[in-house]
CSV table of N, CA and C in Angstrom, one decimal:
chain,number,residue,atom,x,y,z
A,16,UNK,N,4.8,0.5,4.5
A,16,UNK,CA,4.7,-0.1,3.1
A,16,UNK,C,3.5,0.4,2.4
A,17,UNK,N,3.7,0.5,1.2
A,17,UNK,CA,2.7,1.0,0.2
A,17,UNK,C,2.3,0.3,-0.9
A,18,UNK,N,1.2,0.0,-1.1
A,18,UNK,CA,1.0,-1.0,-2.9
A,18,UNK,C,0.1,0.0,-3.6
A,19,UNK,N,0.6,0.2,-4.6
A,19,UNK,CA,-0.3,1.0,-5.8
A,19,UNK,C,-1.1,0.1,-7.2
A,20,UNK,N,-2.2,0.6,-7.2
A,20,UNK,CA,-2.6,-0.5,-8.2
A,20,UNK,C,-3.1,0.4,-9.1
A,21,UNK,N,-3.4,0.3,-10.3
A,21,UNK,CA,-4.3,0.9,-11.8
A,21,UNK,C,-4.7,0.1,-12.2
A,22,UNK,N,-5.5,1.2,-13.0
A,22,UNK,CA,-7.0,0.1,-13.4
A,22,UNK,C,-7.5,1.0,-14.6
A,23,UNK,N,-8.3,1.1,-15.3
A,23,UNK,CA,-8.9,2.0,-16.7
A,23,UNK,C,-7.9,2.1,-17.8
A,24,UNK,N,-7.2,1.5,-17.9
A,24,UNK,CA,-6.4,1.2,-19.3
A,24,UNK,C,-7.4,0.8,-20.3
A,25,UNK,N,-6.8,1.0,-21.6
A,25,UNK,CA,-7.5,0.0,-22.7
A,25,UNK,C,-7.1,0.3,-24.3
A,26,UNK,N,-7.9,0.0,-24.9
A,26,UNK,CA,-8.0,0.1,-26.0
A,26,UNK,C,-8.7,1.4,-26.9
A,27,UNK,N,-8.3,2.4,-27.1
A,27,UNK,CA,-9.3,3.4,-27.7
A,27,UNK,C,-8.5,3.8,-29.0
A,28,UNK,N,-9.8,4.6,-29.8
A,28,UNK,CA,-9.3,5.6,-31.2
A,28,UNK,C,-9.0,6.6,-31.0
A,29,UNK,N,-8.1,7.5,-31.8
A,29,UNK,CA,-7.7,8.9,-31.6
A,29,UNK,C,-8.8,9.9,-31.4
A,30,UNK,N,-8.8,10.6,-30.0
A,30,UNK,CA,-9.8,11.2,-29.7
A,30,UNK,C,-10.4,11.3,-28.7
A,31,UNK,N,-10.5,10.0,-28.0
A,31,UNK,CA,-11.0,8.9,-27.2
A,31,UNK,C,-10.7,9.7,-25.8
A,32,UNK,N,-11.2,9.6,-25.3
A,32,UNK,CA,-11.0,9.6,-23.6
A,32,UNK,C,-10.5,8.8,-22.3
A,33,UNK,N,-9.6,8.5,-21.7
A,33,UNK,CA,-9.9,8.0,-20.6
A,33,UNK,C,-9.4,8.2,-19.1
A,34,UNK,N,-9.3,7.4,-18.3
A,34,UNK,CA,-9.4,8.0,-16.7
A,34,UNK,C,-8.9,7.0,-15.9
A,35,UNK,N,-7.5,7.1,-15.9
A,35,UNK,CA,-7.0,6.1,-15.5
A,35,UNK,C,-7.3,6.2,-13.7
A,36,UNK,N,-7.4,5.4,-13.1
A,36,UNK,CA,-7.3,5.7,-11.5
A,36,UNK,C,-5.9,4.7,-10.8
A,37,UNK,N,-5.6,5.1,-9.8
A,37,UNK,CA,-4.7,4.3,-9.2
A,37,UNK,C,-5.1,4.3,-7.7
A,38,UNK,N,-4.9,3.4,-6.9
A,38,UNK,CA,-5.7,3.1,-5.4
A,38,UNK,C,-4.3,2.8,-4.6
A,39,UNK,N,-3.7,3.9,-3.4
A,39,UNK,CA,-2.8,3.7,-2.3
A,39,UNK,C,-3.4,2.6,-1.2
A,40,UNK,N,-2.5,1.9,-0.8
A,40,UNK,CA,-3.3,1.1,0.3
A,40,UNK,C,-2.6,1.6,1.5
A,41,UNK,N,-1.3,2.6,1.4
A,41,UNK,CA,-1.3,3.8,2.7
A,41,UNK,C,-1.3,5.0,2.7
A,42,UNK,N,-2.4,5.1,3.7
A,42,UNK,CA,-2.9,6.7,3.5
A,42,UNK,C,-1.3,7.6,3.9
A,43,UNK,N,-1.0,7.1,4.6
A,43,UNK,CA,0.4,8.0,4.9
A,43,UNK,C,0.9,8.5,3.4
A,44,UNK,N,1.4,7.9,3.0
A,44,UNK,CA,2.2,7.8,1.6
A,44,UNK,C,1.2,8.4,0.1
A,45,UNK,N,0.1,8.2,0.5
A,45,UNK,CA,-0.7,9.0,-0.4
A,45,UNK,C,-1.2,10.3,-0.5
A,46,UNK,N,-0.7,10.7,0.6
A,46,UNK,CA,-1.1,11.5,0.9
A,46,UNK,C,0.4,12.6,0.6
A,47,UNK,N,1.4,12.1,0.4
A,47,UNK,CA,2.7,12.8,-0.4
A,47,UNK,C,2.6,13.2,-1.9
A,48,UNK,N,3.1,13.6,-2.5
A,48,UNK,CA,3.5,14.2,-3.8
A,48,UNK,C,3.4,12.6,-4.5
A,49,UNK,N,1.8,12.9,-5.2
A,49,UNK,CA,2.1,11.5,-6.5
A,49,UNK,C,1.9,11.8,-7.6
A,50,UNK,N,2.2,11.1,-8.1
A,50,UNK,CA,2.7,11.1,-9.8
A,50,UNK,C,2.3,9.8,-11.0
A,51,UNK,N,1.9,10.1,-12.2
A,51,UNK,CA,1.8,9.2,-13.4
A,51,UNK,C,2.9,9.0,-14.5
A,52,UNK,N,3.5,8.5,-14.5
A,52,UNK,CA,4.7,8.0,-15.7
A,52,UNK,C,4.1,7.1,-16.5
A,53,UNK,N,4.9,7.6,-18.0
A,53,UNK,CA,4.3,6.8,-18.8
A,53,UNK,C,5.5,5.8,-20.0
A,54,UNK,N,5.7,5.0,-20.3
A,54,UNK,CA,6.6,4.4,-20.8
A,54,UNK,C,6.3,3.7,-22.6
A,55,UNK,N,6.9,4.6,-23.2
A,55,UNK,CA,6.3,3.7,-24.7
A,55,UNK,C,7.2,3.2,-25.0
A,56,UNK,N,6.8,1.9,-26.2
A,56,UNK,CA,7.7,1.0,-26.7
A,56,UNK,C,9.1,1.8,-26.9
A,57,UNK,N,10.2,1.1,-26.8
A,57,UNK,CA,11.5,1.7,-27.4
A,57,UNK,C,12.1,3.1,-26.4
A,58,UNK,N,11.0,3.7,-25.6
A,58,UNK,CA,11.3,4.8,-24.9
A,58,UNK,C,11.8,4.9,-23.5
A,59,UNK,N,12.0,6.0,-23.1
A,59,UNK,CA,12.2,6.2,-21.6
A,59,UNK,C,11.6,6.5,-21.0
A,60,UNK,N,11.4,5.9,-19.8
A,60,UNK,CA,9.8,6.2,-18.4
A,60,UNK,C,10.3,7.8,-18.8
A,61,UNK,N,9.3,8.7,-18.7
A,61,UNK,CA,8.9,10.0,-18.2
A,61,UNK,C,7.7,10.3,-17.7
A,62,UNK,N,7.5,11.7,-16.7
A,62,UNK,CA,7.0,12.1,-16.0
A,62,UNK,C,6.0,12.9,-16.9
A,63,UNK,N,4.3,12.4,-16.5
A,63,UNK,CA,3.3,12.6,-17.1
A,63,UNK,C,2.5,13.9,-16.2
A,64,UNK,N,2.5,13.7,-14.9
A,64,UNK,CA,2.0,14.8,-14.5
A,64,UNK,C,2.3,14.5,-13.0
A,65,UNK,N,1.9,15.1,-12.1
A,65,UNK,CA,2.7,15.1,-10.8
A,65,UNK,C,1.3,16.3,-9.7
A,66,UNK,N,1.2,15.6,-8.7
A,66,UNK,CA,0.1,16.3,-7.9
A,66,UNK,C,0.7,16.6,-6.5
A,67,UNK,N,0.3,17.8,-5.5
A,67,UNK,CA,1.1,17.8,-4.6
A,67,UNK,C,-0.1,16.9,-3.6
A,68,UNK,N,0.4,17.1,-2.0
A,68,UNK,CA,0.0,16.6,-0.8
A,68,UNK,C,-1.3,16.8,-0.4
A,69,UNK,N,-1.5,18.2,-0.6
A,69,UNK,CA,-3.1,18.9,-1.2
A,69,UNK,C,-4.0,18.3,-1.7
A,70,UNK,N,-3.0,18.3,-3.0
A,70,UNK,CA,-4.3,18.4,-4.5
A,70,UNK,C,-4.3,19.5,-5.0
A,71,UNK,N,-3.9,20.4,-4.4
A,71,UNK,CA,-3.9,21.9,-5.0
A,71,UNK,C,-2.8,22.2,-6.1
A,72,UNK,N,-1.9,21.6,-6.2
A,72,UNK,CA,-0.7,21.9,-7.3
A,72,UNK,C,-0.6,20.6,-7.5
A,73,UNK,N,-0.5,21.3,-9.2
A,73,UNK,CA,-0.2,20.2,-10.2
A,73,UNK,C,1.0,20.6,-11.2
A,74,UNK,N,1.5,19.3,-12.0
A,74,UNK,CA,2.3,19.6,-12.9
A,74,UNK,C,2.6,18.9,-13.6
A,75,UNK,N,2.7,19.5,-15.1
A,75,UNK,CA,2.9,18.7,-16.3
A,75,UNK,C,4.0,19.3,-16.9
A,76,UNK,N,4.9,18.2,-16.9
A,76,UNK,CA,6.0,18.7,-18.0
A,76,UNK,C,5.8,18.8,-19.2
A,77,UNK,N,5.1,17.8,-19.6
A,77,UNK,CA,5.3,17.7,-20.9
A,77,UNK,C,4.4,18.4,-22.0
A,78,UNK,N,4.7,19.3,-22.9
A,78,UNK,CA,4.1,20.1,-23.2
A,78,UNK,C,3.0,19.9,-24.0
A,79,UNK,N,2.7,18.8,-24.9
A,79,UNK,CA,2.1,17.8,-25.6
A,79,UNK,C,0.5,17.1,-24.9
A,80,UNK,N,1.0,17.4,-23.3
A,80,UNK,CA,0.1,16.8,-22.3
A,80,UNK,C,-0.6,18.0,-21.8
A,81,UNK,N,-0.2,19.1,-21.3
A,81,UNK,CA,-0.9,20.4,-20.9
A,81,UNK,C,-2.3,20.7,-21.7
A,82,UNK,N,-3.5,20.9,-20.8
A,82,UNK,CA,-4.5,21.3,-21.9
A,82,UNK,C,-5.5,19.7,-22.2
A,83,UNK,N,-4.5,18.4,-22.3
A,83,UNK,CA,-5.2,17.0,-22.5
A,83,UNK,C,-5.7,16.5,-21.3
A,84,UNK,N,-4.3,16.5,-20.9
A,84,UNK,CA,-4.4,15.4,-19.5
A,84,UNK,C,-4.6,16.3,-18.5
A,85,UNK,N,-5.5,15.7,-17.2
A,85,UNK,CA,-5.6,16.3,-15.7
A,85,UNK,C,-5.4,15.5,-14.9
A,86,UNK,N,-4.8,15.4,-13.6
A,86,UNK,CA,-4.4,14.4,-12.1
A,86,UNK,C,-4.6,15.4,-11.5
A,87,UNK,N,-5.9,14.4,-10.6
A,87,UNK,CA,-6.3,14.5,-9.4
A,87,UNK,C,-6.5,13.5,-8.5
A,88,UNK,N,-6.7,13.9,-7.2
A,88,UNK,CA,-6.7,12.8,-6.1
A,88,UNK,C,-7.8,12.8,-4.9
A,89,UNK,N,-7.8,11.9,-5.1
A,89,UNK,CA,-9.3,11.9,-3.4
A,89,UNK,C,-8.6,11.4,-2.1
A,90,UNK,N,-8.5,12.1,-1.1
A,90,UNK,CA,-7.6,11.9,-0.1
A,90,UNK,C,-8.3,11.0,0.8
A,91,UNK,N,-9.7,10.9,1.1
A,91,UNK,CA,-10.2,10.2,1.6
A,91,UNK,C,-10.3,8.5,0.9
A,92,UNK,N,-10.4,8.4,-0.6
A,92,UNK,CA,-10.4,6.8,-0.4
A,92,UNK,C,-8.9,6.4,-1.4
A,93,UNK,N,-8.3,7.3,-0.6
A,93,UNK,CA,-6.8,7.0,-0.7
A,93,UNK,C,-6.0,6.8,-2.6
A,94,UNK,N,-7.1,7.6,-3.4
A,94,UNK,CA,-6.7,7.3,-4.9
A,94,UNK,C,-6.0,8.4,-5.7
A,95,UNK,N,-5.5,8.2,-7.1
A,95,UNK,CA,-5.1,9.2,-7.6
A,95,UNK,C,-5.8,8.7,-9.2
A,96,UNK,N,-6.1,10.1,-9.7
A,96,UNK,CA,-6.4,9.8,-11.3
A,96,UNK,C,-5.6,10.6,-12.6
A,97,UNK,N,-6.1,9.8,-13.5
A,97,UNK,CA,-5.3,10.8,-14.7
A,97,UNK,C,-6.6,10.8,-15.4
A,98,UNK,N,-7.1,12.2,-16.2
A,98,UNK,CA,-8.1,11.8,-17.2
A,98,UNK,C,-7.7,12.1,-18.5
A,99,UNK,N,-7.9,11.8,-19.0
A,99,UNK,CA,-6.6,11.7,-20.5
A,99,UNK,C,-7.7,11.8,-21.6
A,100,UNK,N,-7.8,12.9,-22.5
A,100,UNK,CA,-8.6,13.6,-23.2
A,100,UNK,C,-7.7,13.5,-24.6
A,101,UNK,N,-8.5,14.0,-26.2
A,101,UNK,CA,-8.3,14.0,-27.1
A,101,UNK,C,-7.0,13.0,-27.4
A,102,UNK,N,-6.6,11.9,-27.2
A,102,UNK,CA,-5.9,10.8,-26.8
A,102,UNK,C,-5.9,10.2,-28.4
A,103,UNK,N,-3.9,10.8,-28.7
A,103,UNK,CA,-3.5,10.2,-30.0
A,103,UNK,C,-2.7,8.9,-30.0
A,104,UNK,N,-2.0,8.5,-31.2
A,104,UNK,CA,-1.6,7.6,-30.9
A,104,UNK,C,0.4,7.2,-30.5
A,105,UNK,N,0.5,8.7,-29.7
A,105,UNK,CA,1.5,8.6,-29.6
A,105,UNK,C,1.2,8.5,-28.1
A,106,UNK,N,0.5,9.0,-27.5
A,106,UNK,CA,0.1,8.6,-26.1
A,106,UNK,C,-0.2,6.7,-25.9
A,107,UNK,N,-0.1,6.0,-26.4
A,107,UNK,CA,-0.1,4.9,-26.5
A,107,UNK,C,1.1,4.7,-25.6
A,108,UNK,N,1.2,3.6,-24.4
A,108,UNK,CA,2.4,3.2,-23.2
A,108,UNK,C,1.8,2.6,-22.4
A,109,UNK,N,2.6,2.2,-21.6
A,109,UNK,CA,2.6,1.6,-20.2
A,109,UNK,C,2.4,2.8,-19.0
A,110,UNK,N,1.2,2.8,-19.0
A,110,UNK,CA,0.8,4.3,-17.6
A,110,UNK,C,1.5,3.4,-16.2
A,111,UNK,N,2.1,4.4,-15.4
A,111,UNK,CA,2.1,4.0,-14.3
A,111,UNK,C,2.0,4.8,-13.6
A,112,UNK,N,1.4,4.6,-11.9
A,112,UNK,CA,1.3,5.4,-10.8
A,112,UNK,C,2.2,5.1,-9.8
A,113,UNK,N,2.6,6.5,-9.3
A,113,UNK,CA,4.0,6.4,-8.3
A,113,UNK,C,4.0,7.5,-6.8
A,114,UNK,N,4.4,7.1,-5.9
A,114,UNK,CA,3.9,8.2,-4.7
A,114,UNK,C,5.8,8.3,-4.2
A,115,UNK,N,6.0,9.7,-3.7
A,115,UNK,CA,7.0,9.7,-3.3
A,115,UNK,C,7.0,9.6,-1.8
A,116,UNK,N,8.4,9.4,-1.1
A,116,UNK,CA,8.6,8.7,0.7
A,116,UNK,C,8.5,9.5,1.5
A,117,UNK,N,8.1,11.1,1.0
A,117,UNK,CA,8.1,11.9,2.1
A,117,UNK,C,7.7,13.2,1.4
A,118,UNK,N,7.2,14.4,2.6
A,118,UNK,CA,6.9,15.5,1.8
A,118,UNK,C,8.1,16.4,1.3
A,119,UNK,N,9.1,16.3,1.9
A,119,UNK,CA,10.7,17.0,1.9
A,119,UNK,C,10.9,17.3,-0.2
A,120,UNK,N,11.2,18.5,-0.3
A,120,UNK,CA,12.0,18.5,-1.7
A,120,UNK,C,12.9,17.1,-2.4
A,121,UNK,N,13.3,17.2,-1.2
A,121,UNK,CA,14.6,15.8,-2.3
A,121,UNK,C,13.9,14.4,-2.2
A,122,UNK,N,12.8,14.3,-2.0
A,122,UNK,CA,11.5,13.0,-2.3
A,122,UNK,C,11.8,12.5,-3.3
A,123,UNK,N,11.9,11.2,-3.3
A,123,UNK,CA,12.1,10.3,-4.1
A,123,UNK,C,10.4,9.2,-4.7
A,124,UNK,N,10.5,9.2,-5.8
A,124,UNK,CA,9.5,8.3,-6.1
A,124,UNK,C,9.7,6.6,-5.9
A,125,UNK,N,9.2,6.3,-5.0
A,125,UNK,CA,10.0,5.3,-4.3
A,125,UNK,C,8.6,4.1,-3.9
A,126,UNK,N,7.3,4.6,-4.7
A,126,UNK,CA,6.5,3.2,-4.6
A,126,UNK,C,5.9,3.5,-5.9
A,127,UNK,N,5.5,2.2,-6.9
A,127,UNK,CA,5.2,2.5,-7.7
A,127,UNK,C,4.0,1.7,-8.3
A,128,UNK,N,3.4,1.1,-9.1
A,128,UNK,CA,2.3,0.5,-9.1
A,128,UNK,C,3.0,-0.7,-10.2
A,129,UNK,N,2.4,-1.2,-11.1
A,129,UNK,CA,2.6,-2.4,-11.5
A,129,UNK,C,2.6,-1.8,-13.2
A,130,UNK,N,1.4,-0.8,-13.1
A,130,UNK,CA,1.1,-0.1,-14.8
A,130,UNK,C,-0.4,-0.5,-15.5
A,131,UNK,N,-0.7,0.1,-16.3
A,131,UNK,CA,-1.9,-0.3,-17.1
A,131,UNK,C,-1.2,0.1,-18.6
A,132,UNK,N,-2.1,-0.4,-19.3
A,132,UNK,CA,-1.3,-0.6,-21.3
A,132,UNK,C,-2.8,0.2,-21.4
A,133,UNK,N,-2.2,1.6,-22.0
A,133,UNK,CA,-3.2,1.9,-23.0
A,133,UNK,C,-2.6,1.8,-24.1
A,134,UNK,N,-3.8,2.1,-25.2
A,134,UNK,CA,-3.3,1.7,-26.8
A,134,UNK,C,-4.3,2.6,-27.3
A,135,UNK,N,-3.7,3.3,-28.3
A,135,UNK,CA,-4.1,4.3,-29.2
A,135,UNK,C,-4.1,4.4,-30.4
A,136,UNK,N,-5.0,3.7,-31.0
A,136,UNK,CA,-5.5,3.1,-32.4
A,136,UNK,C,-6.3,3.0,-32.9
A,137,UNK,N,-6.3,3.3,-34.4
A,137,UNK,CA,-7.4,3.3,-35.2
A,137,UNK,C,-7.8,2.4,-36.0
Protein backbone atom coordinates (compact mmCIF):
# COMPACT_ATOMS: atom_id res chain seq x y z
CA UNK A 1 0.00 0.00 0.00
CA UNK A 2 0.96 3.52 -0.81
CA UNK A 3 -0.52 7.09 0.47
CA UNK A 4 0.49 10.24 -1.40
CA UNK A 5 0.10 13.54 0.06
CA UNK A 6 0.68 17.37 -1.40
CA UNK A 7 1.28 20.24 0.00
CA UNK A 8 2.48 23.99 -1.53
CA UNK A 9 -0.70 24.87 -3.31
CA UNK A 10 -2.05 28.37 -3.09
CA UNK A 11 -2.92 31.44 -4.03
CA UNK A 12 -0.62 33.45 -6.50
CA UNK A 13 -0.50 36.32 -9.43
CA UNK A 14 0.45 35.66 -12.92
CA UNK A 15 4.05 35.18 -12.86
CA UNK A 16 4.38 33.75 -9.51
CA UNK A 17 6.20 30.76 -8.70
CA UNK A 18 5.53 27.59 -6.96
CA UNK A 19 6.80 24.08 -5.81
CA UNK A 20 4.41 21.78 -5.20
CA UNK A 21 5.95 18.59 -3.28
CA UNK A 22 4.24 15.39 -2.80
CA UNK A 23 5.55 12.74 0.07
CA UNK A 24 5.26 8.55 -0.84
CA UNK A 25 4.84 6.65 2.39
CA UNK A 26 6.33 3.48 0.17
CA UNK A 27 9.56 3.56 -0.90
CA UNK A 28 8.79 0.64 -3.11
CA UNK A 29 6.28 2.40 -5.16
CA UNK A 30 8.15 5.64 -5.24
CA UNK A 31 10.57 4.70 -6.44
CA UNK A 32 8.46 3.70 -9.92
CA UNK A 33 7.49 6.10 -12.69
CA UNK A 34 5.57 9.14 -10.91
CA UNK A 35 3.67 11.69 -12.20
CA UNK A 36 1.57 15.25 -11.59
CA UNK A 37 -1.92 15.69 -13.05
CA UNK A 38 -3.75 18.55 -13.14
CA UNK A 39 -7.52 19.06 -13.31
CA UNK A 40 -9.28 22.57 -14.06
CA UNK A 41 -12.77 23.59 -13.48
CA UNK A 42 -15.04 22.11 -16.31
CA UNK A 43 -11.93 20.01 -17.71
CA UNK A 44 -10.31 16.71 -18.01
CA UNK A 45 -7.53 15.26 -15.48
CA UNK A 46 -4.34 15.48 -17.79
CA UNK A 47 -0.86 14.61 -17.56
CA UNK A 48 1.38 17.49 -16.35
CA UNK A 49 4.72 15.98 -16.29
CA UNK A 50 5.89 12.41 -15.58
CA UNK A 51 9.45 11.34 -13.96
CA UNK A 52 11.08 7.98 -14.38
CA UNK A 53 12.44 5.39 -11.51
CA UNK A 54 15.83 7.31 -11.73
CA UNK A 55 15.04 10.79 -11.86
CA UNK A 56 16.89 10.88 -14.95
CA UNK A 57 13.91 11.06 -17.49
CA UNK A 58 11.36 13.30 -17.56
CA UNK A 59 8.29 14.21 -19.51
CA UNK A 60 6.03 16.85 -20.39
CA UNK A 61 3.37 16.67 -22.74
CA UNK A 62 1.97 19.49 -22.63
CA UNK A 63 3.48 21.92 -24.68
CA UNK A 64 2.30 25.13 -22.72
CA UNK A 65 4.22 23.47 -19.67
CA UNK A 66 7.77 22.67 -21.28
CA UNK A 67 10.33 25.48 -20.45
CA UNK A 68 7.73 26.44 -17.05
CA UNK A 69 7.30 23.53 -15.17
CA UNK A 70 10.15 21.00 -13.72
CA UNK A 71 9.53 17.37 -11.66
CA UNK A 72 11.86 16.07 -9.69
CA UNK A 73 12.29 13.58 -6.99
CA UNK A 74 14.41 12.63 -3.86
CA UNK A 75 14.58 9.03 -3.55
CA UNK A 76 15.81 8.98 -0.27
CA UNK A 77 12.99 10.93 1.64
CA UNK A 78 10.63 9.19 -0.59
CA UNK A 79 9.17 12.74 -2.37
CA UNK A 80 8.32 14.11 -5.66
CA UNK A 81 8.09 17.92 -6.76
CA UNK A 82 6.75 20.15 -9.37
CA UNK A 83 8.27 23.69 -9.59
CA UNK A 84 5.97 25.66 -11.53
CA UNK A 85 7.41 28.97 -12.92
CA UNK A 86 5.96 32.08 -14.83
CA UNK A 87 2.39 30.62 -13.56
CA UNK A 88 -0.79 32.10 -15.56
CA UNK A 89 -4.08 31.89 -15.00
CA UNK A 90 -4.89 29.13 -17.00
CA UNK A 91 -2.63 26.92 -14.85
CA UNK A 92 -5.06 27.42 -12.12
CA UNK A 93 -6.56 23.36 -11.03
CA UNK A 94 -6.53 20.76 -8.82
CA UNK A 95 -2.61 19.47 -8.95
CA UNK A 96 -2.39 16.04 -8.15
CA UNK A 97 0.43 13.41 -7.44
CA UNK A 98 0.35 9.83 -8.71
CA UNK A 99 2.99 6.83 -8.72
CA UNK A 100 2.51 3.95 -10.98
CA UNK A 101 2.35 -0.27 -9.59
CA UNK A 102 5.34 -1.23 -11.29
CA UNK A 103 8.35 -0.54 -13.50
CA UNK A 104 6.90 -2.65 -16.63
CA UNK A 105 5.65 -0.32 -19.81
CA UNK A 106 1.95 -1.18 -19.36
CA UNK A 107 2.09 0.61 -15.58
CA UNK A 108 -0.73 1.88 -14.61
CA UNK A 109 -1.09 5.01 -12.36
CA UNK A 110 -2.75 3.28 -9.69
CA UNK A 111 -1.98 5.53 -6.31
CA UNK A 112 -2.80 8.86 -6.25
CA UNK A 113 -2.80 11.64 -3.65
CA UNK A 114 -5.78 13.61 -2.57
CA UNK A 115 -4.57 17.06 -4.71
CA UNK A 116 -3.72 20.68 -3.75
CA UNK A 117 -5.89 23.86 -5.40
CA UNK A 118 -3.69 26.21 -6.89
CA UNK A 119 -5.23 29.48 -8.10
CA UNK A 120 -3.89 31.95 -10.55
CA UNK A 121 -5.09 35.36 -10.04
CA UNK A 122 -4.77 38.79 -10.25
Amino acid sequence: QVQLTESGGGLVQPGDSLKLSCAASNSTFSSYAMGWFRQAPGKQRVLVAAIGWSGGHTYYPLADVRGRFIISRDSVKNEVYLEMNKLQPDDTAVYSCASQDGPQVSARWAYWGQGTQVTVSS
